[in-house]
Coordinates of C-alpha atoms in Angstrom, one line a residue:
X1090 CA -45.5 -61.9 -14.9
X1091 CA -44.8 -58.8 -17.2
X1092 CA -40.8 -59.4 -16.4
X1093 CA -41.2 -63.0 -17.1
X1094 CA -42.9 -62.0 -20.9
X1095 CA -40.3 -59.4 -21.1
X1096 CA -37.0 -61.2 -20.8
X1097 CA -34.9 -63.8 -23.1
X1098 CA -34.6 -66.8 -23.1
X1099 CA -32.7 -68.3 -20.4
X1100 CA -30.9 -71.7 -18.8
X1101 CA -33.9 -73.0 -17.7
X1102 CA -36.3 -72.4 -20.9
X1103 CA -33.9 -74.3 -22.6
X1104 CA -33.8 -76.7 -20.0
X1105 CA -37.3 -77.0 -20.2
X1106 CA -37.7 -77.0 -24.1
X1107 CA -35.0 -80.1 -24.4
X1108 CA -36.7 -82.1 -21.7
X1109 CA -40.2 -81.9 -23.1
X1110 CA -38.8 -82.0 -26.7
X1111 CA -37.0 -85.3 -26.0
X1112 CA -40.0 -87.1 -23.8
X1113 CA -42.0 -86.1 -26.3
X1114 CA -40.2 -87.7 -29.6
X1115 CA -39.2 -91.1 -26.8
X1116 CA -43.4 -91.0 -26.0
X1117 CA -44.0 -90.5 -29.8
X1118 CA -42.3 -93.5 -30.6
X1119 CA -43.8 -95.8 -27.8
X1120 CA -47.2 -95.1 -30.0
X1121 CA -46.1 -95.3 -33.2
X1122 CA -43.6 -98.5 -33.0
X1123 CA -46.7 -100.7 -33.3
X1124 CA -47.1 -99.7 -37.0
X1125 CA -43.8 -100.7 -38.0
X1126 CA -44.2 -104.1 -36.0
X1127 CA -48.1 -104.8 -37.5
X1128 CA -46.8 -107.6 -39.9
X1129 CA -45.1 -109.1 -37.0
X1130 CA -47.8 -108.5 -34.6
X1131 CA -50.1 -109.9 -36.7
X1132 CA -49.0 -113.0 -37.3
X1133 CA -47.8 -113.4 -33.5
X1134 CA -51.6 -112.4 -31.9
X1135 CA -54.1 -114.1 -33.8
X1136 CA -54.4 -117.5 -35.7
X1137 CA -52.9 -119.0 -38.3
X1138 CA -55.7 -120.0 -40.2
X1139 CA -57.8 -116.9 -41.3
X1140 CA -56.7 -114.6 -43.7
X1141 CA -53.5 -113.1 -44.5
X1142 CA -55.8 -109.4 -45.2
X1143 CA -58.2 -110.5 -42.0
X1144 CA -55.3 -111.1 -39.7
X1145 CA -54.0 -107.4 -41.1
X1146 CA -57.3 -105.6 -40.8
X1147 CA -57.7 -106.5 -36.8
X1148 CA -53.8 -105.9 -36.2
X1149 CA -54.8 -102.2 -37.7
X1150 CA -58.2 -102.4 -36.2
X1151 CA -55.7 -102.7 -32.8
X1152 CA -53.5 -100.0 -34.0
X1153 CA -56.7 -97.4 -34.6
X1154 CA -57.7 -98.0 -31.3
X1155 CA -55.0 -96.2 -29.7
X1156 CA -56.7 -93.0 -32.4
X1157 CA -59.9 -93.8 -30.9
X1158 CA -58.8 -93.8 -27.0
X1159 CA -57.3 -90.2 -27.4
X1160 CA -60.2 -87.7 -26.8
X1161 CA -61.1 -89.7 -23.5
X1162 CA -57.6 -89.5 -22.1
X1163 CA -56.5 -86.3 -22.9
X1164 CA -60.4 -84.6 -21.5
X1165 CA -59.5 -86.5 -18.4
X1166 CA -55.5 -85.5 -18.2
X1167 CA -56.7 -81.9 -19.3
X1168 CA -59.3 -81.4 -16.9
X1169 CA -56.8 -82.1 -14.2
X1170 CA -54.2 -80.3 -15.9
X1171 CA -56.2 -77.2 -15.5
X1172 CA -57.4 -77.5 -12.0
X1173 CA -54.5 -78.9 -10.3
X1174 CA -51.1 -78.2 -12.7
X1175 CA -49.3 -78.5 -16.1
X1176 CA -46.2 -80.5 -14.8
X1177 CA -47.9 -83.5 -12.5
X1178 CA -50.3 -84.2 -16.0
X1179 CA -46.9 -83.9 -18.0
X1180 CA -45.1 -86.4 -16.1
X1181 CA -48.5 -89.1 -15.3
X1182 CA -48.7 -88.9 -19.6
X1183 CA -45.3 -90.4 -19.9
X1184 CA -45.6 -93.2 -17.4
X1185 CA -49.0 -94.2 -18.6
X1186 CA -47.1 -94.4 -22.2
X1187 CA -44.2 -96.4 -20.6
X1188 CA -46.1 -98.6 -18.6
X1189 CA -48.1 -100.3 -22.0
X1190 CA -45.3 -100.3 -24.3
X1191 CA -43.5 -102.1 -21.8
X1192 CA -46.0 -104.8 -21.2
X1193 CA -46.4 -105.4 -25.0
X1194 CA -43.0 -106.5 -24.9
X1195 CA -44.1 -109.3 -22.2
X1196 CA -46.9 -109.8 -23.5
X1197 CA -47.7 -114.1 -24.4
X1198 CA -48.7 -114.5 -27.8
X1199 CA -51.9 -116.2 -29.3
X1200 CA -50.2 -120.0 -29.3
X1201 CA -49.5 -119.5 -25.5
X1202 CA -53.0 -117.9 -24.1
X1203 CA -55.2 -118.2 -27.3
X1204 CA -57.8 -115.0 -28.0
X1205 CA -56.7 -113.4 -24.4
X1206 CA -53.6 -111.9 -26.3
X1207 CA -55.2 -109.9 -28.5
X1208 CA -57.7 -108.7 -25.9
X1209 CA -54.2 -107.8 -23.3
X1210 CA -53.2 -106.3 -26.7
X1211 CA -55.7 -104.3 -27.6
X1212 CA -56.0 -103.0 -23.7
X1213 CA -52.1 -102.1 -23.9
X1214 CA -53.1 -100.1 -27.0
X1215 CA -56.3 -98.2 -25.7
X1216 CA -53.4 -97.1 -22.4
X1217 CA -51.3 -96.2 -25.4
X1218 CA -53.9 -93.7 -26.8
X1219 CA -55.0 -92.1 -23.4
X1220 CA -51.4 -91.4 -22.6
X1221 CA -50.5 -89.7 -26.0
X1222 CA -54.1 -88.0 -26.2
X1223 CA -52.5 -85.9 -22.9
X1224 CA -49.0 -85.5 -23.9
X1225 CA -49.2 -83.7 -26.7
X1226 CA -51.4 -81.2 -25.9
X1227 CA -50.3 -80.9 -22.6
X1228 CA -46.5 -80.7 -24.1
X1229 CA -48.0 -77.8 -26.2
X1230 CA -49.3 -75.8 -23.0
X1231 CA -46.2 -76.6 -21.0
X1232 CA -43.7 -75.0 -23.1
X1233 CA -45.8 -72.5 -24.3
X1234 CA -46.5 -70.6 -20.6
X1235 CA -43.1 -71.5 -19.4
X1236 CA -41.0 -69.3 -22.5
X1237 CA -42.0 -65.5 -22.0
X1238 CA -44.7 -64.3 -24.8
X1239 CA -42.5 -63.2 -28.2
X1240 CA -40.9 -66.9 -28.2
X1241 CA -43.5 -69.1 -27.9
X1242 CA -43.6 -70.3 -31.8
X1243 CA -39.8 -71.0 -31.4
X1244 CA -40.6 -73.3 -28.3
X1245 CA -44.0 -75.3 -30.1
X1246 CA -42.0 -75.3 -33.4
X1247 CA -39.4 -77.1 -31.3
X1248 CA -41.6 -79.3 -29.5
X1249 CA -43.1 -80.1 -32.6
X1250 CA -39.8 -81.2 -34.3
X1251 CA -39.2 -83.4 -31.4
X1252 CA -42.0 -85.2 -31.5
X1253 CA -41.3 -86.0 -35.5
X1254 CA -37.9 -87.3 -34.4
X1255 CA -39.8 -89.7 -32.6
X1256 CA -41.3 -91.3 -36.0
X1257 CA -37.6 -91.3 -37.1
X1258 CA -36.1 -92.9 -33.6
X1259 CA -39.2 -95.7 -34.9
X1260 CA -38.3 -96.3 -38.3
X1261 CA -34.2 -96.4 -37.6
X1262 CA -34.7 -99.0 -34.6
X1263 CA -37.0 -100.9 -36.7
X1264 CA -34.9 -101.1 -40.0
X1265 CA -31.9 -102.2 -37.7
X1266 CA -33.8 -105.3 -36.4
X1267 CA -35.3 -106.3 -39.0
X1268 CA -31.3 -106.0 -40.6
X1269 CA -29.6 -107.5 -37.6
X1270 CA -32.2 -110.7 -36.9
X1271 CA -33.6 -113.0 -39.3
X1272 CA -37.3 -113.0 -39.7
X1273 CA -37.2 -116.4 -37.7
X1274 CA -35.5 -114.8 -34.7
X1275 CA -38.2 -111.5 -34.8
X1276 CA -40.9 -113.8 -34.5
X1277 CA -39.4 -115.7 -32.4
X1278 CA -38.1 -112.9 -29.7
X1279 CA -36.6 -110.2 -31.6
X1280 CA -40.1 -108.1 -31.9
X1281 CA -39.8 -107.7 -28.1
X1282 CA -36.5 -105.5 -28.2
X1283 CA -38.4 -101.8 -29.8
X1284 CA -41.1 -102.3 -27.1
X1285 CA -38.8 -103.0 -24.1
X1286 CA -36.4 -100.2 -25.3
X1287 CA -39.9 -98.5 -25.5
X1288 CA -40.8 -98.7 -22.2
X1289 CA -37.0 -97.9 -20.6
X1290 CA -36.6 -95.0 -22.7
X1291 CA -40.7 -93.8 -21.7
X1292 CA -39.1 -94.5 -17.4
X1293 CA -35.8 -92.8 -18.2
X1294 CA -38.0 -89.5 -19.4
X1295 CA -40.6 -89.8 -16.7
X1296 CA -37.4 -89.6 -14.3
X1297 CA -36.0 -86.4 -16.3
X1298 CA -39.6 -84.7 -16.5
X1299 CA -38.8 -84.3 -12.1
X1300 CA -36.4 -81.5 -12.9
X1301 CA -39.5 -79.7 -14.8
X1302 CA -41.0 -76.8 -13.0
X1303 CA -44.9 -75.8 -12.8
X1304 CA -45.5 -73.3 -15.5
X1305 CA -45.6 -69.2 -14.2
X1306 CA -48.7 -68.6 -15.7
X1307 CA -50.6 -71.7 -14.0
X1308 CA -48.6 -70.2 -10.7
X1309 CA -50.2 -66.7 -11.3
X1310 CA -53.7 -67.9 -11.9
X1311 CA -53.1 -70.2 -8.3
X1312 CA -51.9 -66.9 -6.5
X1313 CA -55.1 -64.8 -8.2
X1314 CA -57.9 -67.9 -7.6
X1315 CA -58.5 -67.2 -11.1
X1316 CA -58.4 -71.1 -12.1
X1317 CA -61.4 -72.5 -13.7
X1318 CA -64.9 -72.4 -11.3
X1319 CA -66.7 -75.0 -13.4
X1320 CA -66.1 -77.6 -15.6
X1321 CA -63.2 -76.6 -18.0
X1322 CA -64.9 -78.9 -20.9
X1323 CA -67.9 -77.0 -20.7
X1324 CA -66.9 -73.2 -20.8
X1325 CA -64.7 -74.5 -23.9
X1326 CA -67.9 -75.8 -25.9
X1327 CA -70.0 -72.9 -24.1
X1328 CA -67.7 -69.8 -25.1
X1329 CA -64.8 -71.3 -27.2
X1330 CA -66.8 -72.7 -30.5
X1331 CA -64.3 -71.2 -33.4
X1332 CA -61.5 -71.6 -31.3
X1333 CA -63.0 -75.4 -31.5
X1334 CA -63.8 -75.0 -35.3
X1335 CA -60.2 -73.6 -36.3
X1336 CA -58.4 -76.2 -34.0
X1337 CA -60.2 -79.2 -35.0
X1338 CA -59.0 -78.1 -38.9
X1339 CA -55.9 -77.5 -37.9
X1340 CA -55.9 -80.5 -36.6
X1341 CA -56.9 -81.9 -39.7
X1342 CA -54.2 -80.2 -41.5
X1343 CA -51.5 -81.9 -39.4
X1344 CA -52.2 -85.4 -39.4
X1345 CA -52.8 -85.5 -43.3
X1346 CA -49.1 -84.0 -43.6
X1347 CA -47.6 -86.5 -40.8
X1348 CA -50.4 -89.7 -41.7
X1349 CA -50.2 -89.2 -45.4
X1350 CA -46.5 -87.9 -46.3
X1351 CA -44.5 -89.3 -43.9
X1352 CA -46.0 -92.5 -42.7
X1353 CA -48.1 -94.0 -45.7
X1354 CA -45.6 -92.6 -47.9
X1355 CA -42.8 -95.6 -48.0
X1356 CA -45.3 -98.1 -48.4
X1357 CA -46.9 -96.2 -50.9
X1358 CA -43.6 -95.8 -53.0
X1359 CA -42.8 -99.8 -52.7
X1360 CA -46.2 -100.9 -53.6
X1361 CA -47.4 -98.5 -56.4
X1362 CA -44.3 -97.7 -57.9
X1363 CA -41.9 -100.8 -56.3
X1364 CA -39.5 -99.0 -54.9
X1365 CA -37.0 -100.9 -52.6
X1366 CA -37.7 -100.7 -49.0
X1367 CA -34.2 -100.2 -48.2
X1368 CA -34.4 -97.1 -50.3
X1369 CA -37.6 -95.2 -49.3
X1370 CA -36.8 -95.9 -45.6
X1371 CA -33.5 -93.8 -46.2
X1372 CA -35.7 -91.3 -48.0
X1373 CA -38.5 -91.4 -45.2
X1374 CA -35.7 -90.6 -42.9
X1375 CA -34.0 -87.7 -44.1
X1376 CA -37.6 -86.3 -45.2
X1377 CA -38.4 -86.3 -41.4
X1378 CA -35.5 -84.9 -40.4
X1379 CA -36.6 -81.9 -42.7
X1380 CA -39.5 -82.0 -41.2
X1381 CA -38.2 -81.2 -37.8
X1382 CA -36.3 -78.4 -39.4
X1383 CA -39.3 -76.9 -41.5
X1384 CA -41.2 -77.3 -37.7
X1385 CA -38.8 -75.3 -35.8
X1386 CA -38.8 -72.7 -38.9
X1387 CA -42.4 -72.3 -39.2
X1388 CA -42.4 -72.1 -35.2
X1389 CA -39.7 -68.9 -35.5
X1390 CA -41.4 -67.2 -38.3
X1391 CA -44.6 -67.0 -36.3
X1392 CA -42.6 -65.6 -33.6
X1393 CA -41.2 -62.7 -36.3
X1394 CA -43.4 -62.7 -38.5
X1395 CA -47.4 -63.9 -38.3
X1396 CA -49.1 -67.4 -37.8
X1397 CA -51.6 -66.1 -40.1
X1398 CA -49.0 -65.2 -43.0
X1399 CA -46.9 -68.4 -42.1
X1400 CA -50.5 -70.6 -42.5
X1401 CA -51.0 -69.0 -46.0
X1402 CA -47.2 -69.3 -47.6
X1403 CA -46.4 -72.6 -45.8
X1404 CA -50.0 -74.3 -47.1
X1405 CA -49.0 -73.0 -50.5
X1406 CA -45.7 -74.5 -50.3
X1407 CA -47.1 -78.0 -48.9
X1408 CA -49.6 -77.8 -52.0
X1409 CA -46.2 -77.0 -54.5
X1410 CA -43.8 -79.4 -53.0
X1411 CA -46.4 -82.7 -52.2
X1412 CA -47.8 -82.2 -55.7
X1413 CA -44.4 -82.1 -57.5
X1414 CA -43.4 -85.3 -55.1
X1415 CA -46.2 -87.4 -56.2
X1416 CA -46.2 -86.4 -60.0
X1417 CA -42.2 -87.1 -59.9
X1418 CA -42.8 -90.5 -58.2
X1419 CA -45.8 -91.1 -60.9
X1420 CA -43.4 -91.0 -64.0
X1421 CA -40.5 -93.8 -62.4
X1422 CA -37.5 -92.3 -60.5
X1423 CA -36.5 -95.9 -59.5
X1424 CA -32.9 -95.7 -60.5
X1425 CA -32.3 -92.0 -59.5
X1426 CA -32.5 -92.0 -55.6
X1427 CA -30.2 -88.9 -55.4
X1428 CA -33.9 -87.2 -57.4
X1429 CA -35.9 -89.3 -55.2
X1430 CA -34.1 -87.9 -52.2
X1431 CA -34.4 -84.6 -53.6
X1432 CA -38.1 -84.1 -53.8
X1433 CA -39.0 -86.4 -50.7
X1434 CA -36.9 -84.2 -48.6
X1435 CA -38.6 -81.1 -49.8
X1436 CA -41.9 -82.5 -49.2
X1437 CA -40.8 -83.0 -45.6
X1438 CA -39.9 -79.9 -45.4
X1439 CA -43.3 -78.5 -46.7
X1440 CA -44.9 -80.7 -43.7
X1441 CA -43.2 -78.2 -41.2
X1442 CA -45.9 -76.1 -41.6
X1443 CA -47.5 -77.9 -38.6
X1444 CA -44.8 -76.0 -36.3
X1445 CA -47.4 -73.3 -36.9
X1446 CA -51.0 -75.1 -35.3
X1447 CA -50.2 -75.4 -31.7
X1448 CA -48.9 -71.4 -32.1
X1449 CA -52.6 -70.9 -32.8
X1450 CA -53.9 -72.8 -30.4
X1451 CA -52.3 -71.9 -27.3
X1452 CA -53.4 -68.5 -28.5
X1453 CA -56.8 -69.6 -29.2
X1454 CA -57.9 -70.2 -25.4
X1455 CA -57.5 -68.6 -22.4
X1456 CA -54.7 -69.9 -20.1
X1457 CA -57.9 -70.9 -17.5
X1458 CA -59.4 -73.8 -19.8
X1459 CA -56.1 -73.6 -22.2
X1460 CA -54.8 -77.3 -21.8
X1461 CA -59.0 -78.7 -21.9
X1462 CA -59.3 -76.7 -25.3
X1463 CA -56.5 -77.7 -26.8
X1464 CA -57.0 -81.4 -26.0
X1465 CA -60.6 -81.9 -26.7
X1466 CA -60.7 -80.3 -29.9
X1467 CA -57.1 -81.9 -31.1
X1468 CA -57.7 -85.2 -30.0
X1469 CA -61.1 -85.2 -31.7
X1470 CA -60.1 -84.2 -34.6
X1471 CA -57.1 -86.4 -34.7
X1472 CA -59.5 -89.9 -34.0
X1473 CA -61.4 -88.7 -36.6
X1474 CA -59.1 -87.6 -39.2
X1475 CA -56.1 -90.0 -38.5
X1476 CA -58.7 -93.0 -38.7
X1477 CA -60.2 -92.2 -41.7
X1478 CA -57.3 -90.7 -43.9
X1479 CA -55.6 -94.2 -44.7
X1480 CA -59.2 -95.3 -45.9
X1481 CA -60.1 -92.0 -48.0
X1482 CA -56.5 -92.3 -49.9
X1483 CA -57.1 -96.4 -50.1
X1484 CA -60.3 -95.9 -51.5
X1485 CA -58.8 -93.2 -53.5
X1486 CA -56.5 -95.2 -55.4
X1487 CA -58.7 -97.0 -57.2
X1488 CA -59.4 -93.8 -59.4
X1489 CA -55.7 -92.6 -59.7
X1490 CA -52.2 -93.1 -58.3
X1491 CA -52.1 -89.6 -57.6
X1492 CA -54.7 -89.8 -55.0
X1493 CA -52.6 -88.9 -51.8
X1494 CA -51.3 -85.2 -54.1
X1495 CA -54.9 -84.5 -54.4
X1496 CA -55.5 -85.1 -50.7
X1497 CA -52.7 -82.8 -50.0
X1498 CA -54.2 -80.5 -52.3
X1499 CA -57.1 -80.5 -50.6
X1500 CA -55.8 -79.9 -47.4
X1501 CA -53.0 -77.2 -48.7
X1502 CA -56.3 -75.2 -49.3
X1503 CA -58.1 -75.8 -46.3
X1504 CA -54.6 -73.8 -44.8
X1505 CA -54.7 -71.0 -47.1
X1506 CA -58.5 -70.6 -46.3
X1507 CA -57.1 -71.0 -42.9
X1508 CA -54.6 -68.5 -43.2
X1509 CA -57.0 -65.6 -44.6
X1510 CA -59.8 -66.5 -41.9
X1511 CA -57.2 -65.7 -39.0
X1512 CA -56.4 -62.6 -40.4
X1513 CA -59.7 -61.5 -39.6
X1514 CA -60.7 -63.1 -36.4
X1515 CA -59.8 -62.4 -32.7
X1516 CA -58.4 -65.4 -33.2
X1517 CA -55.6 -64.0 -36.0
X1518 CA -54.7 -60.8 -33.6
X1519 CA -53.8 -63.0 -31.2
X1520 CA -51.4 -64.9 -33.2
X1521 CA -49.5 -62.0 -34.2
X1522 CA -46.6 -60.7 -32.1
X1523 CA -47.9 -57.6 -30.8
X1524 CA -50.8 -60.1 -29.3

């Protein structure tokens, strides 16, 4: 073990980091290709004769079930992961993604079977949210023990950056069908395609993820019997409460930059301020690709820097660049995209700042109750906080257009205050390099 923190990186971390980056961004986009689709879905899985809004609100209702299904999955893929291994967790997560997303492409509709195809719907999505509720995390702990100690912001910052790719993998596939087929031929069978390609590209990863090896710190704690002797769930909530505390707004930090920026964003910009879609889907897309690159950045500078200094000038940042988004948006930028680019890109970039949480986390456990930690306070914060985020901004928007900068705002401060708490706290030593 002290060799293994010692060296540089080598073949196989690379190896490792490319193979759970990529399963990561094709399992990212298995759960988040149902937003893109809800229109479709909607109109597909329940009847014609409610509500245009009523037939929306259950297709969503649907889609927050998958939020809702995460803590229970990922407790039940942690607790194994920390008895019995990292990599047989890592590779169940993916196939239980596959599995679904493929089936929703089969899936009859509501003419063919009536209300059973929103109930095979809804089930598909709750196997949706269990298998995302354990990749994530368990993505995070993977990567983390396998790279040796002084580069293990470089390999979450990565990870993390993959898994955004996934959102953009989503929005390119979707803009090209709904570009290639008419709106007939989508509701007819073209809606099928993202799920099928779904599903193959969740088996083709799956297949990949047999080349992974178990992680050398899960190894060590084998050799030593020094793996959990109770319940991993309950020495986290016994003897891990910060840790819980800072994770959970961590948490909370991270899905208002990917929920609010980068996913309610384009609708946002075509309904407030009537943007074209054609043009804030470019924009969305090249603001996610900065993403990724603020990710992987935020990820290195922990590494060379602190996670505690990264927290405070990366939350001031998200605060400058979000605000300066929204107040551009507010005062009409429709015929200058090359601006709109501009500042949408930045913003994206300003979002990297989530490289920086699972950093903290994986340092904010130990490696015996690690994966449990990370997963029970993540995934409970993200039900929470991803659920009720579109409603706070919604409701929000009565008062002012500017409600999602003041959101950000808010959260930009919750970092700082954050940043200056770690920097106190076992917590902070451990994030820094010498930890």
């Amino acid at each position: 073990m002290p060799q293994h923190q010692t060296r540089s990186l080598n073949k196989q971390d690379y190896k490792t980091l490319s193979l759970a980056s990529l399963g990561g961004a094709l399992e990212f986009y298995d759960f988040i290709i149902f937003v893109f689709f809800a229109v479709v879905l909607g109109e597909l899985f329940f009847p014609d004769d409610i509500p245009a809004w009523l037939r929306q609100l259950q297709t969503f209702g649907i889609f927050a079930a998958g939020y809702l299904a995460r803590p229970l999955g990922g407790i039940i893929m942690a607790h194994f992961g920390d008895l019995f291994g990292r990599k047989k967790m890592f590779t169940l997560s993916i196939l239980l993604m596959a599995l679904p997303t493929l089936c929703i492409g089969l899936l009859p509709t509501y003419d063919t079977v009536g209300i059973a195809a929103p109930l095979l719907l809804l089930l598909m999505r709750i196997l949706q949210g269990a298998a995302i509720g354990g990749e994530v995390p368990g993505a995070w702990v993977f990567v983390s023990e396998h790279v040796p100690r002084k580069y293990i912001g470089f390999a979450c910052g990565t990870l993390a950056g993959g898994l955004a790719l996934g959102i953009l993998l989503g929005s390119l596939i979707a803009t090209a069908i709904t570009t290639i087929y008419t709106k007939q031929e989508i509701l007819s069978w073209a809606w099928r395609l993202p799920f099928f390609l779904g599903g193959i590209f969740g088996l083709f990863a799956m297949r990949l993820r047999r080349w992974l090896h178990e992680t050398p710190i899960f190894k060590e704690m084998q050799a030593r019997k020094a793996l959990a002797d109770e319940l991993p769930l309950k020495s986290v909530i016994r003897d891990h409460k910060h840790a819980i505390i800072i994770s959970m707004l961590l948490t909370w930090l991270l899905s208002a930059g990917i929920v609010v920026v980068i996913l309610m964003a384009p609708a946002y910009m075509q309904t407030v301020f009537h943007l074209e879609q054609a043009l804030t889907l470019k924009a969305n897309s090249l603001a996610i690709i900065t993403l990724s690159i603020g990710c992987m950045l935020a990820g290195y500078l922990c590494d060379t820097w602190s996670a505690n200094k990264v927290l405070l000038a990366g939350s001031l940042l998200l605060a400058a660049a979000t605000w300066f988004f929204y107040h551009t948006l507010s005062n009409s930028i429709s015929d200058d995209p090359v601006r709109l680019f501009s500042i949408y890109t930045m913003a994206g970039f300003s979002v990297g700042i989530i490289g920086a949480v699972p950093f903290i986390m994986v340092h904010s456990y130990p490696p015996e109750v690690r994966f449990s930690g990370i997963s029970f306070s993540y995934n409970l914060a993200y039900a929470v906080f991803g659920g009720l985020t579109p409603i706070a901004i919604t409701l929000l928007m009565k008062y002012t257009p500017l409600a999602p900068a003041y959101y950000m705002l808010l959260l930009s401060a919750v970092g700082v205050l954050l940043g200056l708490y770690l920097s106190k706290t076992t917590i902070g030593d451990n994030t820094k390099k010498s930890g």
